[in-house]
Short mmCIF file of C-alpha atoms and ligand atoms in Angstrom, two decimals:
data_model
loop_
_atom_site.label_atom_id
_atom_site.label_comp_id
_atom_site.label_asym_id
_atom_site.label_seq_id
_atom_site.Cartn_x
_atom_site.Cartn_y
_atom_site.Cartn_z
CA MET A 1 85.23 60.68 -66.24
CA THR A 2 81.92 58.68 -66.50
CA LEU A 3 78.74 58.72 -65.46
CA ASP A 4 77.69 55.67 -63.30
CA PRO A 5 74.80 53.37 -64.42
CA SER A 6 71.24 54.79 -62.39
CA TRP A 7 71.00 50.89 -60.75
CA LEU A 8 74.26 51.44 -59.00
CA ALA A 9 74.02 54.79 -57.81
CA GLU A 10 69.97 53.95 -56.07
CA GLY A 11 70.99 50.50 -55.33
CA ALA A 12 74.22 51.41 -53.56
CA ALA A 13 72.16 52.65 -50.33
CA HIS A 14 71.11 48.84 -50.26
CA VAL A 15 73.67 46.18 -51.27
CA TRP A 16 76.04 45.41 -48.25
CA ARG A 17 79.17 44.52 -49.70
CA PRO A 18 82.00 41.97 -48.79
CA TYR A 19 84.71 42.18 -46.75
CA CYS A 20 83.84 45.76 -47.21
CA GLN A 21 83.98 49.18 -44.72
CA MET A 22 81.09 50.34 -46.34
CA LYS A 23 81.47 53.89 -44.84
CA THR A 24 85.09 54.23 -46.66
CA ALA A 25 85.32 52.12 -49.58
CA ALA A 26 85.19 53.37 -53.27
CA PRO A 27 82.69 52.46 -55.08
CA PRO A 28 82.72 49.08 -57.01
CA LEU A 29 83.23 48.58 -60.79
CA ALA A 30 80.33 48.49 -62.46
CA VAL A 31 80.08 45.34 -65.05
CA ALA A 32 78.42 45.36 -68.02
CA ARG A 33 79.14 41.64 -68.97
CA THR A 34 81.58 38.91 -69.15
CA GLU A 35 83.33 37.04 -71.84
CA GLY A 36 86.52 34.82 -71.55
CA ALA A 37 89.11 36.44 -69.43
CA ARG A 38 87.26 39.88 -69.41
CA LEU A 39 84.93 41.82 -67.48
CA ILE A 40 83.57 44.21 -69.63
CA LEU A 41 82.33 47.43 -67.71
CA GLU A 42 79.38 49.89 -68.24
CA ASP A 43 81.86 52.66 -68.90
CA GLY A 44 83.17 50.53 -72.11
CA ARG A 45 86.63 49.41 -70.38
CA ASP A 46 87.69 45.95 -71.00
CA LEU A 47 89.57 44.47 -67.85
CA VAL A 48 91.66 41.27 -67.84
CA ASP A 49 90.47 39.25 -64.88
CA GLY A 50 93.61 38.25 -62.42
CA ILE A 51 91.65 36.38 -60.32
CA ALA A 52 88.64 34.38 -62.39
CA SER A 53 86.33 35.70 -60.14
CA TRP A 54 87.89 34.23 -56.57
CA TRP A 55 89.12 31.24 -58.22
CA THR A 56 85.81 30.01 -59.70
CA ALA A 57 86.01 30.74 -63.62
CA CYS A 58 88.57 28.10 -64.57
CA HIS A 59 87.49 28.12 -68.21
CA GLY A 60 86.91 31.56 -68.92
CA TYR A 61 83.41 33.44 -67.93
CA ASN A 62 80.58 32.67 -70.57
CA HIS A 63 82.22 29.29 -72.03
CA PRO A 64 79.66 28.03 -74.66
CA HIS A 65 79.60 24.53 -73.82
CA ILE A 66 78.85 25.43 -69.91
CA ARG A 67 76.32 27.62 -70.99
CA ALA A 68 74.72 25.83 -73.67
CA ALA A 69 74.49 23.15 -70.58
CA VAL A 70 72.42 25.14 -68.25
CA GLN A 71 70.06 26.59 -70.84
CA ARG A 72 69.23 23.04 -71.95
CA GLN A 73 68.83 22.27 -68.20
CA LEU A 74 66.65 25.33 -67.94
CA GLU A 75 64.21 23.68 -70.31
CA PHE A 76 63.92 20.65 -68.14
CA ALA A 77 63.91 21.47 -64.59
CA PRO A 78 65.55 24.64 -63.05
CA HIS A 79 65.10 23.17 -59.87
CA MET A 80 63.69 20.60 -57.41
CA MET A 81 64.19 19.70 -53.55
CA PHE A 82 66.73 16.52 -53.15
CA GLY A 83 64.72 15.02 -50.69
CA GLY A 84 63.11 12.00 -52.11
CA LEU A 85 63.83 13.46 -55.33
CA ALA A 86 66.54 12.55 -57.85
CA HIS A 87 68.03 14.19 -61.06
CA GLU A 88 69.87 12.99 -63.82
CA PRO A 89 72.77 15.86 -63.64
CA ALA A 90 73.43 15.31 -59.57
CA TYR A 91 73.36 11.41 -60.06
CA ARG A 92 75.58 11.91 -63.27
CA LEU A 93 77.83 14.37 -61.52
CA ALA A 94 78.35 12.19 -58.23
CA THR A 95 79.11 9.28 -60.20
CA ARG A 96 81.50 11.72 -62.24
CA LEU A 97 83.09 13.18 -59.13
CA ALA A 98 83.59 9.70 -57.36
CA LYS A 99 85.67 8.41 -60.54
CA ALA A 100 87.79 11.52 -60.51
CA LEU A 101 88.36 11.51 -57.02
CA PRO A 102 91.64 9.02 -56.49
CA GLY A 103 90.52 6.16 -53.44
CA ASP A 104 87.31 5.44 -52.35
CA LEU A 105 86.19 9.17 -51.71
CA ASP A 106 83.04 7.54 -53.14
CA HIS A 107 80.15 9.35 -51.13
CA VAL A 108 78.98 12.93 -52.51
CA PHE A 109 77.29 15.32 -50.27
CA PHE A 110 76.03 18.36 -52.12
CA ALA A 111 75.68 21.86 -50.77
CA GLU A 112 75.58 25.41 -52.35
CA SER A 113 78.53 27.00 -50.82
CA GLY A 114 81.92 26.32 -49.86
CA SER A 115 81.84 27.27 -46.27
CA VAL A 116 78.64 24.60 -45.76
CA SER A 117 80.48 21.80 -47.53
CA VAL A 118 83.22 22.46 -44.67
CA GLU A 119 80.63 22.49 -41.94
CA ILE A 120 79.11 19.39 -43.45
CA ALA A 121 82.87 17.74 -43.57
CA MET A 122 83.21 18.93 -39.86
CA LYS A 123 79.35 17.42 -39.02
CA MET A 124 80.20 14.17 -40.70
CA ALA A 125 83.45 13.91 -38.95
CA ILE A 126 81.90 14.45 -35.67
CA GLN A 127 79.34 12.47 -36.12
CA PHE A 128 81.77 9.42 -37.58
CA TRP A 129 82.78 9.14 -33.67
CA ILE A 130 79.21 9.72 -32.03
CA ASN A 131 77.96 6.65 -34.50
CA ARG A 132 80.88 4.48 -33.21
CA GLY A 133 80.33 4.83 -29.91
CA VAL A 134 83.47 7.14 -29.52
CA HIS A 135 82.77 9.90 -27.11
CA GLY A 136 84.86 13.16 -26.91
CA ARG A 137 86.25 13.93 -30.49
CA THR A 138 84.82 16.63 -30.94
CA ARG A 139 87.68 19.58 -32.43
CA PHE A 140 89.74 19.69 -35.09
CA LEU A 141 93.10 20.06 -35.80
CA ALA A 142 93.72 22.95 -38.43
CA PHE A 143 96.44 24.86 -39.51
CA ARG A 144 98.16 28.97 -39.42
CA GLY A 145 97.88 30.41 -42.36
CA GLY A 146 94.36 28.30 -43.06
CA TYR A 147 91.00 29.88 -44.39
CA HIS A 148 87.90 27.80 -44.45
CA GLY A 149 85.24 29.59 -44.66
CA ASP A 150 83.05 33.02 -42.71
CA THR A 151 80.72 30.77 -41.51
CA LEU A 152 80.57 30.59 -37.60
CA ALA A 153 82.03 26.89 -37.16
CA THR A 154 84.60 27.76 -40.20
CA MET A 155 85.82 30.44 -38.80
CA THR A 156 87.08 28.19 -35.88
CA VAL A 157 89.34 26.53 -38.01
CA CYS A 158 90.60 29.82 -40.21
CA ASP A 159 94.34 31.42 -38.62
CA PRO A 160 93.40 32.93 -35.47
CA GLU A 161 95.39 35.90 -36.12
CA GLU A 162 96.21 36.27 -39.55
CA GLY A 163 92.59 35.61 -40.55
CA MET A 164 89.65 37.46 -40.68
CA HIS A 165 87.87 36.64 -37.71
CA SER A 166 90.32 37.16 -34.32
CA LEU A 167 86.79 39.88 -33.50
CA PHE A 168 85.23 36.04 -33.00
CA ALA A 169 87.67 34.94 -30.78
CA GLY A 170 85.73 33.08 -27.35
CA VAL A 171 82.32 32.94 -29.67
CA MET A 172 82.86 29.58 -30.60
CA PRO A 173 84.70 26.53 -28.80
CA ASP A 174 88.28 27.04 -29.74
CA GLN A 175 89.96 24.43 -32.13
CA VAL A 176 93.48 23.09 -32.11
CA ILE A 177 95.94 25.28 -34.22
CA ALA A 178 99.18 24.01 -34.89
CA ASP A 179 101.72 24.85 -37.86
CA LEU A 180 101.73 22.73 -40.97
CA PRO A 181 104.39 19.58 -40.61
CA THR A 182 106.48 21.30 -43.21
CA ASP A 183 109.77 19.71 -42.00
CA GLU A 184 111.18 16.77 -39.49
CA ALA A 185 110.57 19.51 -36.47
CA SER A 186 107.46 20.82 -37.31
CA GLU A 187 106.40 17.05 -37.38
CA ALA A 188 107.79 16.06 -34.15
CA ALA A 189 106.01 18.82 -32.48
CA LEU A 190 102.82 18.05 -33.94
CA ASP A 191 103.08 14.23 -33.36
CA ARG A 192 103.42 15.45 -29.64
CA LEU A 193 100.58 17.58 -30.29
CA LEU A 194 98.65 14.58 -31.32
CA ALA A 195 100.10 12.31 -28.89
CA GLN A 196 98.45 14.57 -25.63
CA ARG A 197 95.37 15.95 -27.69
CA GLY A 198 94.73 12.97 -30.33
CA GLY A 199 91.42 12.28 -27.96
CA GLU A 200 89.74 15.38 -28.43
CA ILE A 201 90.26 15.56 -32.18
CA ALA A 202 87.78 14.23 -34.51
CA ALA A 203 90.24 15.53 -37.67
CA ILE A 204 92.81 17.15 -39.17
CA LEU A 205 91.57 20.03 -41.69
CA VAL A 206 93.80 21.00 -44.38
CA GLU A 207 94.14 23.33 -47.59
CA PRO A 208 96.20 20.76 -49.29
CA ARG A 209 99.42 22.29 -51.12
CA VAL A 210 98.09 26.11 -51.15
CA GLN A 211 96.62 27.77 -48.29
CA GLY A 212 94.58 30.26 -50.47
CA ALA A 213 92.96 33.11 -48.52
CA GLY A 214 95.30 33.16 -45.38
CA GLY A 215 98.38 34.10 -48.04
CA MET A 216 98.89 32.08 -51.01
CA LEU A 217 101.20 30.01 -48.73
CA PHE A 218 102.66 27.07 -50.30
CA HIS A 219 103.61 23.38 -48.94
CA ASP A 220 105.12 20.11 -50.16
CA ASP A 221 103.62 16.67 -51.28
CA GLU A 222 105.73 15.67 -48.30
CA THR A 223 103.74 17.95 -46.00
CA LEU A 224 100.22 16.21 -46.88
CA ARG A 225 102.41 12.31 -46.42
CA ARG A 226 103.10 13.15 -42.82
CA LEU A 227 99.64 14.69 -42.03
CA ARG A 228 98.32 11.55 -44.02
CA ARG A 229 100.96 9.49 -41.50
CA LEU A 230 99.96 11.26 -38.27
CA ALA A 231 95.97 11.18 -38.77
CA ASP A 232 97.01 6.99 -38.85
CA VAL A 233 98.77 6.71 -36.18
CA TYR A 234 96.28 8.60 -34.03
CA GLY A 235 93.33 7.46 -35.40
CA VAL A 236 91.74 10.50 -36.38
CA LEU A 237 90.17 11.49 -39.86
CA LEU A 238 91.37 13.67 -42.41
CA ILE A 239 89.79 16.25 -44.10
CA PHE A 240 91.23 18.05 -47.32
CA ASP A 241 89.76 20.94 -48.39
CA GLU A 242 90.29 21.31 -51.77
CA ILE A 243 87.79 24.38 -52.59
CA PHE A 244 90.41 26.50 -53.83
CA VAL A 245 93.02 23.76 -55.24
CA GLY A 246 90.63 21.23 -56.66
CA PHE A 247 90.33 21.55 -60.58
CA GLY A 248 93.33 22.15 -62.03
CA ARG A 249 94.73 25.14 -60.22
CA THR A 250 98.24 22.89 -58.98
CA GLY A 251 98.65 21.52 -62.37
CA ASP A 252 96.63 18.41 -60.85
CA LEU A 253 92.81 17.94 -61.20
CA PHE A 254 92.91 17.39 -57.76
CA ALA A 255 96.15 18.00 -54.97
CA CYS A 256 95.24 14.76 -53.20
CA GLU A 257 95.75 12.91 -56.60
CA GLY A 258 98.74 14.55 -57.34
CA ALA A 259 99.99 14.36 -54.28
CA ARG A 260 99.09 10.50 -53.99
CA VAL A 261 97.50 11.08 -50.71
CA VAL A 262 93.78 9.93 -49.94
CA PRO A 263 91.76 11.81 -47.16
CA ASP A 264 88.92 10.80 -45.24
CA ILE A 265 86.47 13.74 -46.84
CA VAL A 266 87.43 16.29 -49.45
CA THR A 267 85.56 19.51 -50.14
CA LEU A 268 84.75 20.72 -53.41
CA SER A 269 83.22 23.96 -54.38
CA LYS A 270 84.92 27.33 -56.27
CA SER A 271 85.75 25.85 -59.55
CA LEU A 272 83.21 23.23 -59.43
CA THR A 273 80.26 24.76 -61.83
CA GLY A 274 83.67 26.66 -63.89
CA GLY A 275 82.21 29.52 -62.21
CA THR A 276 78.81 29.59 -63.31
CA LEU A 277 76.43 28.82 -60.51
CA PRO A 278 76.84 28.07 -56.73
CA LEU A 279 77.48 24.16 -55.69
CA SER A 280 79.56 22.30 -53.08
CA ALA A 281 80.37 18.95 -52.37
CA ALA A 282 81.82 17.29 -48.96
CA ILE A 283 83.10 13.65 -50.33
CA ALA A 284 83.75 10.70 -48.32
CA THR A 285 85.54 7.35 -48.38
CA GLY A 286 83.47 4.28 -47.84
CA LYS A 287 85.20 4.18 -44.06
CA VAL A 288 83.21 7.45 -43.42
CA PHE A 289 79.93 6.79 -45.18
CA ASN A 290 80.08 3.19 -43.62
CA ALA A 291 79.79 4.80 -39.59
CA PHE A 292 76.24 5.99 -40.86
CA TRP A 293 74.89 3.14 -42.78
CA SER A 294 72.86 1.50 -40.39
CA ASP A 295 69.40 0.22 -39.32
CA ASP A 296 69.20 3.10 -36.68
CA PRO A 297 67.63 5.70 -38.27
CA GLY A 298 69.12 8.33 -35.47
CA ALA A 299 72.65 7.17 -37.29
CA ALA A 300 72.11 8.86 -40.57
CA LEU A 301 73.49 12.35 -41.54
CA MET A 302 70.80 15.26 -40.41
CA HIS A 303 71.58 17.29 -43.41
CA GLY A 304 70.18 19.17 -46.57
CA PRO A 305 70.61 22.20 -47.61
CA THR A 306 67.36 23.70 -49.75
CA TYR A 307 69.23 23.96 -53.10
CA MET A 308 71.77 20.87 -52.35
CA GLY A 309 72.36 19.31 -55.81
CA ASN A 310 70.61 22.42 -57.98
CA PRO A 311 69.99 20.92 -61.46
CA LEU A 312 71.20 24.07 -63.25
CA ALA A 313 74.18 23.88 -60.99
CA CYS A 314 74.98 20.22 -61.59
CA ALA A 315 74.33 20.48 -65.23
CA ALA A 316 77.37 23.38 -65.47
CA ALA A 317 79.64 20.83 -63.28
CA ASN A 318 79.19 18.33 -65.83
CA ALA A 319 79.94 20.38 -68.08
CA SER A 320 82.60 21.76 -66.61
CA LEU A 321 83.98 18.44 -66.01
CA ASP A 322 83.52 17.60 -70.19
CA LEU A 323 86.21 20.62 -70.21
CA PHE A 324 88.50 19.17 -68.46
CA GLU A 325 88.20 15.32 -69.88
CA THR A 326 89.36 17.61 -73.26
CA GLY A 327 92.84 17.58 -71.51
CA ALA A 328 93.36 21.08 -72.95
CA TRP A 329 93.93 22.60 -68.95
CA ARG A 330 97.13 20.31 -68.75
CA ALA A 331 98.87 22.06 -71.30
CA ASP A 332 97.28 25.73 -70.21
CA VAL A 333 98.50 25.66 -66.59
CA PRO A 334 102.28 25.08 -66.89
CA ARG A 335 102.08 27.90 -69.91
CA ILE A 336 100.36 30.20 -67.49
CA ALA A 337 102.89 28.90 -64.78
CA GLN A 338 105.37 29.91 -66.98
CA GLY A 339 103.97 33.28 -67.87
CA LEU A 340 103.73 34.07 -64.64
CA ALA A 341 106.99 33.46 -63.55
CA GLU A 342 108.84 35.27 -66.47
CA GLY A 343 106.63 38.53 -65.94
CA LEU A 344 106.73 38.53 -61.91
CA GLU A 345 110.42 37.44 -61.32
CA ALA A 346 111.19 41.40 -61.97
CA CYS A 347 109.16 41.90 -58.72
CA ARG A 348 111.80 39.92 -56.43
CA GLY A 349 113.55 42.79 -54.43
CA GLY A 350 111.16 45.36 -55.30
CA PRO A 351 110.44 47.59 -52.58
CA GLY A 352 108.73 46.00 -49.51
CA VAL A 353 108.69 42.84 -51.49
CA ALA A 354 109.17 39.92 -49.51
CA ASP A 355 109.00 36.87 -52.07
CA VAL A 356 107.93 36.23 -55.66
CA ARG A 357 106.62 32.53 -56.13
CA VAL A 358 104.55 30.53 -58.79
CA LEU A 359 102.64 27.10 -58.07
CA GLY A 360 100.85 26.03 -61.35
CA ALA A 361 98.45 28.89 -62.29
CA ILE A 362 98.87 30.97 -59.10
CA GLY A 363 101.58 33.77 -58.87
CA VAL A 364 102.42 35.37 -55.88
CA VAL A 365 103.59 38.65 -55.07
CA GLU A 366 103.97 38.96 -51.15
CA PHE A 367 104.93 42.15 -49.40
CA GLU A 368 106.45 42.72 -45.87
CA ALA A 369 103.28 44.14 -44.73
CA PRO A 370 99.30 44.56 -45.87
CA VAL A 371 99.37 46.27 -49.06
CA PRO A 372 96.25 49.29 -49.50
CA VAL A 373 93.96 47.26 -51.42
CA GLN A 374 91.62 50.13 -52.76
CA SER A 375 94.65 52.69 -54.46
CA PHE A 376 96.10 49.34 -55.67
CA CYS A 377 92.96 47.89 -56.97
CA GLN A 378 92.34 51.17 -58.40
CA LYS A 379 96.19 51.10 -60.41
CA PHE A 380 95.53 47.58 -61.92
CA ALA A 381 92.17 48.67 -63.29
CA GLU A 382 94.04 51.58 -65.10
CA ALA A 383 96.65 49.04 -66.11
CA GLY A 384 93.93 47.13 -67.86
CA ALA A 385 93.60 44.37 -64.93
CA TRP A 386 90.92 42.94 -62.58
CA ILE A 387 93.58 42.40 -59.81
CA ARG A 388 91.89 42.25 -56.02
CA PRO A 389 95.11 41.82 -53.47
CA MET A 390 94.60 40.15 -50.24
CA GLY A 391 96.50 41.19 -46.62
CA LYS A 392 99.87 40.90 -47.59
CA VAL A 393 99.68 39.62 -51.02
CA VAL A 394 99.22 40.57 -54.74
CA TYR A 395 98.24 37.34 -56.39
CA LEU A 396 97.28 36.30 -59.54
CA THR A 397 95.14 32.95 -60.64
CA PRO A 398 93.57 33.79 -64.22
CA ALA A 399 91.50 31.55 -65.63
CA PHE A 400 93.39 28.77 -67.65
CA VAL A 401 91.93 30.21 -71.08
CA THR A 402 94.14 33.77 -70.97
CA SER A 403 96.13 34.13 -73.41
CA ASP A 404 99.66 34.50 -73.22
CA ALA A 405 98.88 38.10 -73.89
CA GLU A 406 96.52 38.33 -71.42
CA VAL A 407 98.79 37.14 -68.91
CA ALA A 408 101.56 39.09 -70.26
CA LEU A 409 99.26 42.36 -69.55
CA LEU A 410 98.24 41.15 -65.87
CA THR A 411 102.40 40.65 -65.15
CA ALA A 412 102.60 44.19 -66.56
CA ALA A 413 100.02 45.38 -64.35
CA VAL A 414 101.66 43.94 -61.49
CA ARG A 415 105.07 45.10 -62.01
CA SER A 416 104.21 48.63 -62.75
CA VAL A 417 102.43 49.21 -59.68
CA VAL A 418 105.35 47.38 -57.93
CA LEU A 419 107.94 49.19 -58.71
CA GLY A 420 106.35 52.53 -58.98
C1 PLP B 1 86.48 30.17 -50.66
C2 PLP B 1 86.85 29.21 -49.69
C3 PLP B 1 85.80 28.39 -49.11
C4 PLP B 1 84.59 29.15 -48.68
O1 PLP B 1 84.02 29.50 -49.64
P1 PLP B 1 82.34 30.06 -49.49
O2 PLP B 1 82.02 29.54 -50.71
O3 PLP B 1 83.04 31.24 -49.95
O4 PLP B 1 81.76 29.67 -48.48
C5 PLP B 1 85.97 27.38 -48.00
N1 PLP B 1 87.72 26.95 -48.16
C6 PLP B 1 88.59 27.28 -49.11
C7 PLP B 1 89.75 26.60 -49.16
C8 PLP B 1 88.24 28.71 -49.81
O5 PLP B 1 88.92 29.21 -50.79
#
């Protein structure tokens, strides 16, 4: 039995924790510091992080190159407003993101969180039609299994049943929720739906390749090509929410690049700063941007989060892009994929296990029913791993620097809990 630090006991009465029934939840683990793929706890234990802190710390924690860039920027200017002022980290980052993304996804609007960047993308899509004098295109077509954030508007485009937001049904306007067009039959169904309701729809919104928080559900690139075709046929915009899959997670820098499908708007966050500071972006093509380019001030995008383009966060993101440019991740992702596939395969056929799947540095054991998060977390921690299941899935999304031995520790922890 270890003593909890006093800040934990005192603060526990005041901190309202995420996704948490505060009355019954086990206390959180107190972390003293982070390093590489590891969380070092106040009680001296050290855990291999199997989920890279909600998919953010792609290069591992405290990467010296990112840390140095943030420290350097701290000397010059930690923050300034973005209205009427410009700074090098944000302007350089926008240039680099535009270059790294396919097609003419060239116009970068910064924000601070993923949900807010999705809200901005939605607002861009609605105003795109208003600015063009087209009325009534105010809804979004989104997909079962999807997750796009926790704010009010993004809740409406999450999976309506599986998601965490069913309590709020009716509070916000309904969107059009469909099945992903993963085969010809579902494509035909979506085609019929768009033929009926296309005129109401501003944009199709999808997480390309992997629906993350909705259950780590994979789909192939042909699905994305079908969406691009249908969006073109019915003249609606296509938004890729790459907040989870962006920055190498599926083996390509961006899913849109790997799938050779250029959406009209893409959203990025999570790994954008290598998990160092909050930052997000909604990035639009010339076609979208040009609908706002006008002598009419009323046609402008009226949005501007206070901390948008924060210099420290942009410095971290530039440093993270430097690390992507070294190319080491291109070998690390398949290496981790192989470790995950080998280590998790034994779970197939285990009690209550419905599926085992791996794509890039994402390993998933899906159960037939939701798993007990609290007791699983505790057992994983006893096995030296930080793994936090989500609904029916136990998943691993480790940092790309996670060693083979650390990946083996993570999969062994999953096997020991799943197979008993
Ligand atoms: C996490 C996530 C979001 C929300 O990002 P926040 O930073 O938590 O607001 C939106 N879309 C996807 C695909 C995500 O994975």
